[in-house]
Amino acid sequence: MSNVSVKTAKFESDHQREKFDEFVDLHLPDILNQAQYDELFGYQLSSQGEYFNKDVFDALIFKYLKANDFQIQESKDQLLNTLIWRKNFNPLSAAFNETHDSKFDDIGVLTNYGNNTANTKIITWNLYGAGGNPKELFKDLEKFLRYRIGLMERSVQLLDFTNEENCFMTQVHDYKGVSFLRIDPDIKKGSKATIQIFQDYYPELLYKKFFVNIPSVLFWVFEFMKKLLPTETTKKFIILNHSTGIYKYLGDEVPSKNYGGKGKDLELQNVKEIKPPVYGAHLSQQLFTNEVD
């Protein structure tokens, strides 16, 4: 039976614990065999593997079960599909090996606020108005997705899956400078594709998602959108028509400029020195060696 650490999986009932044990003992080996791949967020899922970390493993499996209300078949399907997608898309490469278009340089910032309250430490800032014309960001969907998934993958590396107070992330979508007169089809398509990927392959990682600098007259759009998404997802949304009050939610460490905190400018807070876990680094090196050969 699986021996789950209390610091990585918080069961609310014996039923959840039993489903976890069943999933790990009876179903996970078949999932890994079908996928022919055992890497998730840079960590190894094969318990006999050289790079296996049991505390992290427990936390990751727990997230997949929790995202599916501990339903075995749904959890199996989501994890299998995730592993197949990761094998084909290679998000670790998008995060650490690839050079993305310069038009993406200013729109994504990662911050790590060590003194913040639980689960508001790791924040991904998406500054859609900072790169000039937002339409240009989404013009080539494949390039945008590789950039955006790479950013997501880098932010995941800042999480500590052995600490329940730091195993979620917060996202801020800042629309300052973005025109809402007309939603471009490329922007709509790119946004929909990104949301779908995060929903399918990154479950139980989001703590809160802020949409800031949204004109009040468009709040109804978000209210309508919330009706189309699961309640568990939409209850994490906070929509603001300004950005200077966000420090009330995220703490004084956020920048004073634009966000009302006491911290230095956002570009100076950007965390750039991020490395994948040892297993992710091992796979990246294997890929590089194979490409050279």
PDB file of C-alpha atoms in Angstrom:
ATOM      1  CA  MET A   1       0.000   0.000   0.000  1.00  0.00           C
ATOM      2  CA  SER A   2       1.081   3.606  -0.604  1.00  0.00           C
ATOM      3  CA  ASN A   3       2.412   5.487   2.394  1.00  0.00           C
ATOM      4  CA  VAL A   4       1.308   9.058   1.708  1.00  0.00           C
ATOM      5  CA  SER A   5       2.995  11.834   3.619  1.00  0.00           C
ATOM      6  CA  VAL A   6       0.618  14.216   5.383  1.00  0.00           C
ATOM      7  CA  LYS A   7       2.606  17.141   4.058  1.00  0.00           C
ATOM      8  CA  THR A   8       1.948  16.271   0.419  1.00  0.00           C
ATOM      9  CA  ALA A   9      -1.598  14.885   0.388  1.00  0.00           C
ATOM     10  CA  LYS A  10      -4.426  16.031   2.627  1.00  0.00           C
ATOM     11  CA  PHE A  11      -7.182  13.429   2.600  1.00  0.00           C
ATOM     12  CA  GLU A  12     -10.620  14.481   3.743  1.00  0.00           C
ATOM     13  CA  SER A  13     -11.917  10.936   4.203  1.00  0.00           C
ATOM     14  CA  ASP A  14     -10.916   7.285   4.298  1.00  0.00           C
ATOM     15  CA  HIS A  15     -12.628   6.938   0.922  1.00  0.00           C
ATOM     16  CA  GLN A  16     -10.174   9.363  -0.674  1.00  0.00           C
ATOM     17  CA  ARG A  17      -7.233   7.521   0.851  1.00  0.00           C
ATOM     18  CA  GLU A  18      -8.551   4.185  -0.427  1.00  0.00           C
ATOM     19  CA  LYS A  19      -9.014   5.588  -3.940  1.00  0.00           C
ATOM     20  CA  PHE A  20      -5.478   6.955  -3.869  1.00  0.00           C
ATOM     21  CA  ASP A  21      -4.056   3.566  -2.917  1.00  0.00           C
ATOM     22  CA  GLU A  22      -6.146   1.838  -5.567  1.00  0.00           C
ATOM     23  CA  PHE A  23      -5.001   4.281  -8.233  1.00  0.00           C
ATOM     24  CA  VAL A  24      -1.302   3.943  -7.387  1.00  0.00           C
ATOM     25  CA  ASP A  25      -1.238   0.204  -6.792  1.00  0.00           C
ATOM     26  CA  LEU A  26      -3.597  -1.044  -9.496  1.00  0.00           C
ATOM     27  CA  HIS A  27      -3.797   1.549 -12.268  1.00  0.00           C
ATOM     28  CA  LEU A  28      -0.656   3.670 -12.433  1.00  0.00           C
ATOM     29  CA  PRO A  29       1.613   0.919 -13.803  1.00  0.00           C
ATOM     30  CA  ASP A  30      -0.757   0.422 -16.728  1.00  0.00           C
ATOM     31  CA  ILE A  31      -0.938   4.181 -17.373  1.00  0.00           C
ATOM     32  CA  LEU A  32       2.852   4.454 -17.529  1.00  0.00           C
ATOM     33  CA  ASN A  33       3.032   1.412 -19.785  1.00  0.00           C
ATOM     34  CA  GLN A  34       0.436   2.811 -22.181  1.00  0.00           C
ATOM     35  CA  ALA A  35       2.053   6.240 -22.295  1.00  0.00           C
ATOM     36  CA  GLN A  36       5.605   4.872 -22.510  1.00  0.00           C
ATOM     37  CA  TYR A  37       6.529   8.018 -20.616  1.00  0.00           C
ATOM     38  CA  ASP A  38       6.896   8.744 -16.892  1.00  0.00           C
ATOM     39  CA  GLU A  39       7.764  12.456 -16.563  1.00  0.00           C
ATOM     40  CA  LEU A  40       5.372  14.976 -15.016  1.00  0.00           C
ATOM     41  CA  PHE A  41       6.477  18.600 -14.429  1.00  0.00           C
ATOM     42  CA  GLY A  42      10.084  17.402 -14.518  1.00  0.00           C
ATOM     43  CA  TYR A  43       9.577  14.655 -11.921  1.00  0.00           C
ATOM     44  CA  GLN A  44       9.660  10.889 -12.376  1.00  0.00           C
ATOM     45  CA  LEU A  45       6.533   8.810 -11.765  1.00  0.00           C
ATOM     46  CA  SER A  46       8.149   5.368 -12.003  1.00  0.00           C
ATOM     47  CA  SER A  47       8.778   4.272  -8.429  1.00  0.00           C
ATOM     48  CA  GLN A  48      11.758   2.149  -9.472  1.00  0.00           C
ATOM     49  CA  GLY A  49      13.377   5.029 -11.316  1.00  0.00           C
ATOM     50  CA  GLU A  50      16.694   6.572 -10.365  1.00  0.00           C
ATOM     51  CA  TYR A  51      15.150  10.038  -9.943  1.00  0.00           C
ATOM     52  CA  PHE A  52      11.955   9.059  -8.112  1.00  0.00           C
ATOM     53  CA  ASN A  53      10.900  11.383  -5.252  1.00  0.00           C
ATOM     54  CA  LYS A  54       8.059   9.859  -3.261  1.00  0.00           C
ATOM     55  CA  ASP A  55       6.881  13.030  -1.523  1.00  0.00           C
ATOM     56  CA  VAL A  56       6.517  14.849  -4.843  1.00  0.00           C
ATOM     57  CA  PHE A  57       4.974  11.772  -6.466  1.00  0.00           C
ATOM     58  CA  ASP A  58       2.289  11.570  -3.756  1.00  0.00           C
ATOM     59  CA  ALA A  59       1.443  15.251  -4.186  1.00  0.00           C
ATOM     60  CA  LEU A  60       1.161  15.064  -7.983  1.00  0.00           C
ATOM     61  CA  ILE A  61      -1.023  11.944  -8.020  1.00  0.00           C
ATOM     62  CA  PHE A  62      -3.192  13.459  -5.319  1.00  0.00           C
ATOM     63  CA  LYS A  63      -3.788  16.521  -7.509  1.00  0.00           C
ATOM     64  CA  TYR A  64      -5.027  14.406 -10.419  1.00  0.00           C
ATOM     65  CA  LEU A  65      -7.407  12.481  -8.195  1.00  0.00           C
ATOM     66  CA  LYS A  66      -8.687  15.609  -6.475  1.00  0.00           C
ATOM     67  CA  ALA A  67      -9.269  17.339  -9.821  1.00  0.00           C
ATOM     68  CA  ASN A  68     -11.557  14.455 -10.766  1.00  0.00           C
ATOM     69  CA  ASP A  69     -13.331  14.122  -7.425  1.00  0.00           C
ATOM     70  CA  PHE A  70     -11.428  10.864  -6.813  1.00  0.00           C
ATOM     71  CA  GLN A  71     -13.153   9.128  -9.697  1.00  0.00           C
ATOM     72  CA  ILE A  72     -10.706   6.476 -10.879  1.00  0.00           C
ATOM     73  CA  GLN A  73     -11.551   6.328 -14.593  1.00  0.00           C
ATOM     74  CA  GLU A  74     -11.586  10.111 -15.052  1.00  0.00           C
ATOM     75  CA  SER A  75      -8.277  10.417 -13.193  1.00  0.00           C
ATOM     76  CA  LYS A  76      -6.737   7.642 -15.294  1.00  0.00           C
ATOM     77  CA  ASP A  77      -7.853   9.308 -18.520  1.00  0.00           C
ATOM     78  CA  GLN A  78      -6.527  12.726 -17.542  1.00  0.00           C
ATOM     79  CA  LEU A  79      -3.148  11.479 -16.377  1.00  0.00           C
ATOM     80  CA  LEU A  80      -2.684   9.229 -19.418  1.00  0.00           C
ATOM     81  CA  ASN A  81      -3.619  12.058 -21.781  1.00  0.00           C
ATOM     82  CA  THR A  82      -1.250  14.394 -19.922  1.00  0.00           C
ATOM     83  CA  LEU A  83       1.697  12.033 -20.248  1.00  0.00           C
ATOM     84  CA  ILE A  84       1.029  11.428 -23.944  1.00  0.00           C
ATOM     85  CA  TRP A  85       0.760  15.182 -24.524  1.00  0.00           C
ATOM     86  CA  ARG A  86       3.984  15.863 -22.616  1.00  0.00           C
ATOM     87  CA  LYS A  87       5.782  13.168 -24.598  1.00  0.00           C
ATOM     88  CA  ASN A  88       4.698  14.749 -27.898  1.00  0.00           C
ATOM     89  CA  PHE A  89       4.690  18.482 -27.062  1.00  0.00           C
ATOM     90  CA  ASN A  90       7.760  18.422 -24.784  1.00  0.00           C
ATOM     91  CA  PRO A  91       6.917  21.402 -22.561  1.00  0.00           C
ATOM     92  CA  LEU A  92      10.272  21.125 -20.779  1.00  0.00           C
ATOM     93  CA  SER A  93      11.970  21.945 -24.074  1.00  0.00           C
ATOM     94  CA  ALA A  94       9.660  24.934 -24.543  1.00  0.00           C
ATOM     95  CA  ALA A  95      10.635  26.116 -21.065  1.00  0.00           C
ATOM     96  CA  PHE A  96      14.369  25.518 -21.012  1.00  0.00           C
ATOM     97  CA  ASN A  97      15.806  24.684 -24.428  1.00  0.00           C
ATOM     98  CA  GLU A  98      14.037  26.886 -26.944  1.00  0.00           C
ATOM     99  CA  THR A  99      14.463  30.547 -27.893  1.00  0.00           C
ATOM    100  CA  HIS A 100      11.147  32.312 -28.406  1.00  0.00           C
ATOM    101  CA  ASP A 101      10.316  35.349 -30.543  1.00  0.00           C
ATOM    102  CA  SER A 102      11.388  38.669 -29.060  1.00  0.00           C
ATOM    103  CA  LYS A 103       7.770  39.881 -29.246  1.00  0.00           C
ATOM    104  CA  PHE A 104       7.109  37.738 -26.154  1.00  0.00           C
ATOM    105  CA  ASP A 105       9.958  39.209 -24.104  1.00  0.00           C
ATOM    106  CA  ASP A 106       7.931  41.768 -22.156  1.00  0.00           C
ATOM    107  CA  ILE A 107       4.588  40.076 -21.624  1.00  0.00           C
ATOM    108  CA  GLY A 108       5.449  37.319 -19.135  1.00  0.00           C
ATOM    109  CA  VAL A 109       6.973  37.844 -15.696  1.00  0.00           C
ATOM    110  CA  LEU A 110       7.440  35.334 -12.861  1.00  0.00           C
ATOM    111  CA  THR A 111       7.739  36.475  -9.260  1.00  0.00           C
ATOM    112  CA  ASN A 112       8.428  34.578  -6.060  1.00  0.00           C
ATOM    113  CA  TYR A 113       7.346  36.374  -2.888  1.00  0.00           C
ATOM    114  CA  GLY A 114       8.787  34.391  -0.017  1.00  0.00           C
ATOM    115  CA  ASN A 115       6.988  36.360   2.702  1.00  0.00           C
ATOM    116  CA  ASN A 116       3.504  36.238   1.244  1.00  0.00           C
ATOM    117  CA  THR A 117       0.595  34.313   2.706  1.00  0.00           C
ATOM    118  CA  ALA A 118      -0.078  30.714   1.728  1.00  0.00           C
ATOM    119  CA  ASN A 119      -0.328  30.038  -2.000  1.00  0.00           C
ATOM    120  CA  THR A 120       0.266  33.620  -3.162  1.00  0.00           C
ATOM    121  CA  LYS A 121       4.040  33.255  -3.357  1.00  0.00           C
ATOM    122  CA  ILE A 122       4.441  32.213  -6.999  1.00  0.00           C
ATOM    123  CA  ILE A 123       2.760  34.627  -9.403  1.00  0.00           C
ATOM    124  CA  THR A 124       2.721  34.578 -13.202  1.00  0.00           C
ATOM    125  CA  TRP A 125       2.087  38.040 -14.628  1.00  0.00           C
ATOM    126  CA  ASN A 126       0.657  38.141 -18.159  1.00  0.00           C
ATOM    127  CA  LEU A 127       0.970  41.700 -19.472  1.00  0.00           C
ATOM    128  CA  TYR A 128      -0.930  41.495 -22.735  1.00  0.00           C
ATOM    129  CA  GLY A 129      -0.678  45.199 -23.466  1.00  0.00           C
ATOM    130  CA  ALA A 130       3.078  45.411 -22.896  1.00  0.00           C
ATOM    131  CA  GLY A 131       4.100  43.931 -26.236  1.00  0.00           C
ATOM    132  CA  GLY A 132       2.407  46.520 -28.416  1.00  0.00           C
ATOM    133  CA  ASN A 133      -0.325  45.025 -30.589  1.00  0.00           C
ATOM    134  CA  PRO A 134      -1.799  41.993 -28.740  1.00  0.00           C
ATOM    135  CA  LYS A 135      -2.979  40.565 -32.064  1.00  0.00           C
ATOM    136  CA  GLU A 136       0.640  39.995 -33.097  1.00  0.00           C
ATOM    137  CA  LEU A 137       1.200  37.769 -30.067  1.00  0.00           C
ATOM    138  CA  PHE A 138      -1.391  35.253 -31.254  1.00  0.00           C
ATOM    139  CA  LYS A 139      -0.781  35.497 -34.988  1.00  0.00           C
ATOM    140  CA  ASP A 140       1.232  32.265 -35.076  1.00  0.00           C
ATOM    141  CA  LEU A 141      -0.643  30.016 -32.664  1.00  0.00           C
ATOM    142  CA  GLU A 142       2.051  27.331 -32.483  1.00  0.00           C
ATOM    143  CA  LYS A 143       4.751  29.853 -31.551  1.00  0.00           C
ATOM    144  CA  PHE A 144       2.497  31.481 -28.954  1.00  0.00           C
ATOM    145  CA  LEU A 145       1.601  28.151 -27.367  1.00  0.00           C
ATOM    146  CA  ARG A 146       5.225  27.039 -27.131  1.00  0.00           C
ATOM    147  CA  TYR A 147       6.093  30.360 -25.486  1.00  0.00           C
ATOM    148  CA  ARG A 148       3.095  30.338 -23.112  1.00  0.00           C
ATOM    149  CA  ILE A 149       3.408  26.683 -22.129  1.00  0.00           C
ATOM    150  CA  GLY A 150       7.127  27.269 -21.600  1.00  0.00           C
ATOM    151  CA  LEU A 151       6.304  30.112 -19.213  1.00  0.00           C
ATOM    152  CA  MET A 152       3.782  27.920 -17.408  1.00  0.00           C
ATOM    153  CA  GLU A 153       6.303  25.112 -17.105  1.00  0.00           C
ATOM    154  CA  ARG A 154       8.913  27.484 -15.657  1.00  0.00           C
ATOM    155  CA  SER A 155       6.427  28.767 -13.081  1.00  0.00           C
ATOM    156  CA  VAL A 156       5.628  25.185 -12.037  1.00  0.00           C
ATOM    157  CA  GLN A 157       9.315  24.688 -11.222  1.00  0.00           C
ATOM    158  CA  LEU A 158       9.034  27.395  -8.554  1.00  0.00           C
ATOM    159  CA  LEU A 159       6.386  25.416  -6.660  1.00  0.00           C
ATOM    160  CA  ASP A 160       7.272  23.164  -3.744  1.00  0.00           C
ATOM    161  CA  PHE A 161       5.133  20.059  -4.021  1.00  0.00           C
ATOM    162  CA  THR A 162       6.254  18.888  -0.595  1.00  0.00           C
ATOM    163  CA  ASN A 163       4.686  21.953   1.054  1.00  0.00           C
ATOM    164  CA  GLU A 164       0.912  22.322   0.847  1.00  0.00           C
ATOM    165  CA  GLU A 165       1.217  26.085   1.369  1.00  0.00           C
ATOM    166  CA  ASN A 166       3.397  26.508  -1.703  1.00  0.00           C
ATOM    167  CA  CYS A 167       2.117  23.966  -4.220  1.00  0.00           C
ATOM    168  CA  PHE A 168      -0.301  26.310  -6.015  1.00  0.00           C
ATOM    169  CA  MET A 169       0.288  29.384  -8.151  1.00  0.00           C
ATOM    170  CA  THR A 170      -1.497  32.654  -8.776  1.00  0.00           C
ATOM    171  CA  GLN A 171      -1.931  34.232 -12.195  1.00  0.00           C
ATOM    172  CA  VAL A 172      -2.462  37.897 -13.026  1.00  0.00           C
ATOM    173  CA  HIS A 173      -3.788  38.850 -16.463  1.00  0.00           C
ATOM    174  CA  ASP A 174      -3.236  42.577 -16.919  1.00  0.00           C
ATOM    175  CA  TYR A 175      -5.071  44.091 -19.866  1.00  0.00           C
ATOM    176  CA  LYS A 176      -3.753  47.641 -19.534  1.00  0.00           C
ATOM    177  CA  GLY A 177      -3.316  49.045 -23.038  1.00  0.00           C
ATOM    178  CA  VAL A 178      -5.520  46.401 -24.664  1.00  0.00           C
ATOM    179  CA  SER A 179      -8.452  47.594 -26.735  1.00  0.00           C
ATOM    180  CA  PHE A 180     -11.731  45.815 -26.019  1.00  0.00           C
ATOM    181  CA  LEU A 181     -13.604  47.338 -28.940  1.00  0.00           C
ATOM    182  CA  ARG A 182     -13.265  44.139 -30.927  1.00  0.00           C
ATOM    183  CA  ILE A 183     -12.003  40.709 -29.962  1.00  0.00           C
ATOM    184  CA  ASP A 184      -9.728  39.545 -32.759  1.00  0.00           C
ATOM    185  CA  PRO A 185     -10.360  35.929 -33.949  1.00  0.00           C
ATOM    186  CA  ASP A 186      -6.667  35.040 -33.494  1.00  0.00           C
ATOM    187  CA  ILE A 187      -6.725  36.284 -29.903  1.00  0.00           C
ATOM    188  CA  LYS A 188      -9.917  34.358 -29.207  1.00  0.00           C
ATOM    189  CA  LYS A 189      -8.492  31.177 -30.738  1.00  0.00           C
ATOM    190  CA  GLY A 190      -5.188  31.482 -28.876  1.00  0.00           C
ATOM    191  CA  SER A 191      -6.863  32.204 -25.547  1.00  0.00           C
ATOM    192  CA  LYS A 192      -9.216  29.260 -25.935  1.00  0.00           C
ATOM    193  CA  ALA A 193      -6.379  26.873 -26.821  1.00  0.00           C
ATOM    194  CA  THR A 194      -4.280  28.009 -23.849  1.00  0.00           C
ATOM    195  CA  ILE A 195      -7.150  27.680 -21.387  1.00  0.00           C
ATOM    196  CA  GLN A 196      -7.922  24.190 -22.665  1.00  0.00           C
ATOM    197  CA  ILE A 197      -4.319  23.013 -22.300  1.00  0.00           C
ATOM    198  CA  PHE A 198      -4.046  24.340 -18.749  1.00  0.00           C
ATOM    199  CA  GLN A 199      -7.361  22.757 -17.816  1.00  0.00           C
ATOM    200  CA  ASP A 200      -6.475  19.389 -19.327  1.00  0.00           C
ATOM    201  CA  TYR A 201      -2.812  19.008 -18.395  1.00  0.00           C
ATOM    202  CA  TYR A 202      -2.148  21.220 -15.340  1.00  0.00           C
ATOM    203  CA  PRO A 203      -4.868  20.304 -12.823  1.00  0.00           C
ATOM    204  CA  GLU A 204      -5.054  21.615  -9.264  1.00  0.00           C
ATOM    205  CA  LEU A 205      -2.209  24.089  -9.666  1.00  0.00           C
ATOM    206  CA  LEU A 206      -4.176  27.346  -9.688  1.00  0.00           C
ATOM    207  CA  TYR A 207      -4.870  29.198  -6.454  1.00  0.00           C
ATOM    208  CA  LYS A 208      -6.307  32.457  -7.810  1.00  0.00           C
ATOM    209  CA  LYS A 209      -6.559  34.120 -11.209  1.00  0.00           C
ATOM    210  CA  PHE A 210      -6.849  37.898 -11.420  1.00  0.00           C
ATOM    211  CA  PHE A 211      -8.142  39.807 -14.438  1.00  0.00           C
ATOM    212  CA  VAL A 212      -7.181  43.459 -13.970  1.00  0.00           C
ATOM    213  CA  ASN A 213      -7.743  46.697 -15.885  1.00  0.00           C
ATOM    214  CA  ILE A 214     -11.016  45.344 -17.257  1.00  0.00           C
ATOM    215  CA  PRO A 215     -13.524  48.081 -18.213  1.00  0.00           C
ATOM    216  CA  SER A 216     -16.572  47.911 -15.954  1.00  0.00           C
ATOM    217  CA  VAL A 217     -18.879  47.768 -18.959  1.00  0.00           C
ATOM    218  CA  LEU A 218     -17.338  44.401 -19.884  1.00  0.00           C
ATOM    219  CA  PHE A 219     -17.821  42.707 -16.525  1.00  0.00           C
ATOM    220  CA  TRP A 220     -20.890  41.018 -17.979  1.00  0.00           C
ATOM    221  CA  VAL A 221     -18.647  39.175 -20.447  1.00  0.00           C
ATOM    222  CA  PHE A 222     -16.766  37.543 -17.582  1.00  0.00           C
ATOM    223  CA  GLU A 223     -19.981  36.786 -15.743  1.00  0.00           C
ATOM    224  CA  PHE A 224     -21.251  35.018 -18.863  1.00  0.00           C
ATOM    225  CA  MET A 225     -17.936  33.172 -19.259  1.00  0.00           C
ATOM    226  CA  LYS A 226     -18.128  31.963 -15.670  1.00  0.00           C
ATOM    227  CA  LYS A 227     -21.400  30.204 -16.478  1.00  0.00           C
ATOM    228  CA  LEU A 228     -19.589  28.074 -19.064  1.00  0.00           C
ATOM    229  CA  LEU A 229     -16.810  26.882 -16.744  1.00  0.00           C
ATOM    230  CA  PRO A 230     -16.820  24.592 -13.690  1.00  0.00           C
ATOM    231  CA  THR A 231     -17.667  26.328 -10.429  1.00  0.00           C
ATOM    232  CA  GLU A 232     -14.443  25.013  -8.895  1.00  0.00           C
ATOM    233  CA  THR A 233     -12.570  27.011 -11.548  1.00  0.00           C
ATOM    234  CA  THR A 234     -14.577  30.222 -11.597  1.00  0.00           C
ATOM    235  CA  LYS A 235     -14.570  30.656  -7.835  1.00  0.00           C
ATOM    236  CA  LYS A 236     -10.829  31.286  -8.188  1.00  0.00           C
ATOM    237  CA  PHE A 237     -11.436  34.272 -10.535  1.00  0.00           C
ATOM    238  CA  ILE A 238     -11.171  37.848  -9.302  1.00  0.00           C
ATOM    239  CA  ILE A 239     -12.037  40.592 -11.807  1.00  0.00           C
ATOM    240  CA  LEU A 240     -10.933  44.186 -11.228  1.00  0.00           C
ATOM    241  CA  ASN A 241     -11.334  47.310 -13.354  1.00  0.00           C
ATOM    242  CA  HIS A 242      -8.042  48.613 -11.968  1.00  0.00           C
ATOM    243  CA  SER A 243      -4.723  47.143 -10.864  1.00  0.00           C
ATOM    244  CA  THR A 244      -3.596  49.369  -7.991  1.00  0.00           C
ATOM    245  CA  GLY A 245      -5.740  47.493  -5.466  1.00  0.00           C
ATOM    246  CA  ILE A 246      -4.322  44.058  -6.183  1.00  0.00           C
ATOM    247  CA  TYR A 247      -1.830  44.382  -3.337  1.00  0.00           C
ATOM    248  CA  LYS A 248      -4.772  43.876  -0.961  1.00  0.00           C
ATOM    249  CA  TYR A 249      -4.973  40.305  -2.254  1.00  0.00           C
ATOM    250  CA  LEU A 250      -1.323  39.572  -3.007  1.00  0.00           C
ATOM    251  CA  GLY A 251       0.532  41.529  -0.337  1.00  0.00           C
ATOM    252  CA  ASP A 252       2.844  44.532  -0.174  1.00  0.00           C
ATOM    253  CA  GLU A 253       5.651  42.763  -2.034  1.00  0.00           C
ATOM    254  CA  VAL A 254       3.943  43.452  -5.372  1.00  0.00           C
ATOM    255  CA  PRO A 255       5.294  46.499  -7.253  1.00  0.00           C
ATOM    256  CA  SER A 256       4.350  49.972  -6.113  1.00  0.00           C
ATOM    257  CA  LYS A 257       4.194  51.040  -9.758  1.00  0.00           C
ATOM    258  CA  ASN A 258       0.814  50.076 -11.243  1.00  0.00           C
ATOM    259  CA  TYR A 259      -0.077  47.588  -8.490  1.00  0.00           C
ATOM    260  CA  GLY A 260      -0.145  49.608  -5.260  1.00  0.00           C
ATOM    261  CA  GLY A 261       2.333  47.567  -3.236  1.00  0.00           C
ATOM    262  CA  LYS A 262       5.717  48.506  -1.832  1.00  0.00           C
ATOM    263  CA  GLY A 263       7.930  46.391  -4.074  1.00  0.00           C
ATOM    264  CA  LYS A 264      10.253  47.446  -6.850  1.00  0.00           C
ATOM    265  CA  ASP A 265       9.184  47.563 -10.487  1.00  0.00           C
ATOM    266  CA  LEU A 266       7.893  44.310 -11.904  1.00  0.00           C
ATOM    267  CA  GLU A 267      10.652  43.868 -14.484  1.00  0.00           C
ATOM    268  CA  LEU A 268      13.199  44.034 -11.639  1.00  0.00           C
ATOM    269  CA  GLN A 269      11.383  41.285  -9.749  1.00  0.00           C
ATOM    270  CA  ASN A 270      11.347  38.870 -12.678  1.00  0.00           C
ATOM    271  CA  VAL A 271      12.754  35.464 -11.676  1.00  0.00           C
ATOM    272  CA  LYS A 272      14.858  34.270 -14.598  1.00  0.00           C
ATOM    273  CA  GLU A 273      17.268  31.741 -13.085  1.00  0.00           C
ATOM    274  CA  ILE A 274      15.041  28.673 -13.042  1.00  0.00           C
ATOM    275  CA  LYS A 275      16.173  25.093 -13.542  1.00  0.00           C
ATOM    276  CA  PRO A 276      14.154  21.928 -14.079  1.00  0.00           C
ATOM    277  CA  PRO A 277      14.230  19.111 -11.493  1.00  0.00           C
ATOM    278  CA  VAL A 278      17.012  16.571 -11.933  1.00  0.00           C
ATOM    279  CA  TYR A 279      14.845  14.157 -13.923  1.00  0.00           C
ATOM    280  CA  GLY A 280      13.674  16.904 -16.243  1.00  0.00           C
ATOM    281  CA  ALA A 281      17.271  18.018 -16.721  1.00  0.00           C
ATOM    282  CA  HIS A 282      18.256  14.413 -17.439  1.00  0.00           C
ATOM    283  CA  LEU A 283      15.575  14.070 -20.130  1.00  0.00           C
ATOM    284  CA  SER A 284      16.543  17.408 -21.673  1.00  0.00           C
ATOM    285  CA  GLN A 285      20.145  16.282 -21.890  1.00  0.00           C
ATOM    286  CA  GLN A 286      19.052  13.021 -23.511  1.00  0.00           C
ATOM    287  CA  LEU A 287      17.030  14.953 -26.087  1.00  0.00           C
ATOM    288  CA  PHE A 288      19.953  17.253 -26.851  1.00  0.00           C
ATOM    289  CA  THR A 289      22.326  14.295 -27.231  1.00  0.00           C
ATOM    290  CA  ASN A 290      19.930  12.499 -29.564  1.00  0.00           C
ATOM    291  CA  GLU A 291      19.531  15.614 -31.719  1.00  0.00           C
ATOM    292  CA  VAL A 292      23.288  16.033 -31.992  1.00  0.00           C
ATOM    293  CA  ASP A 293      23.732  12.371 -32.908  1.00  0.00           C
TER     294      ASP A 293
END
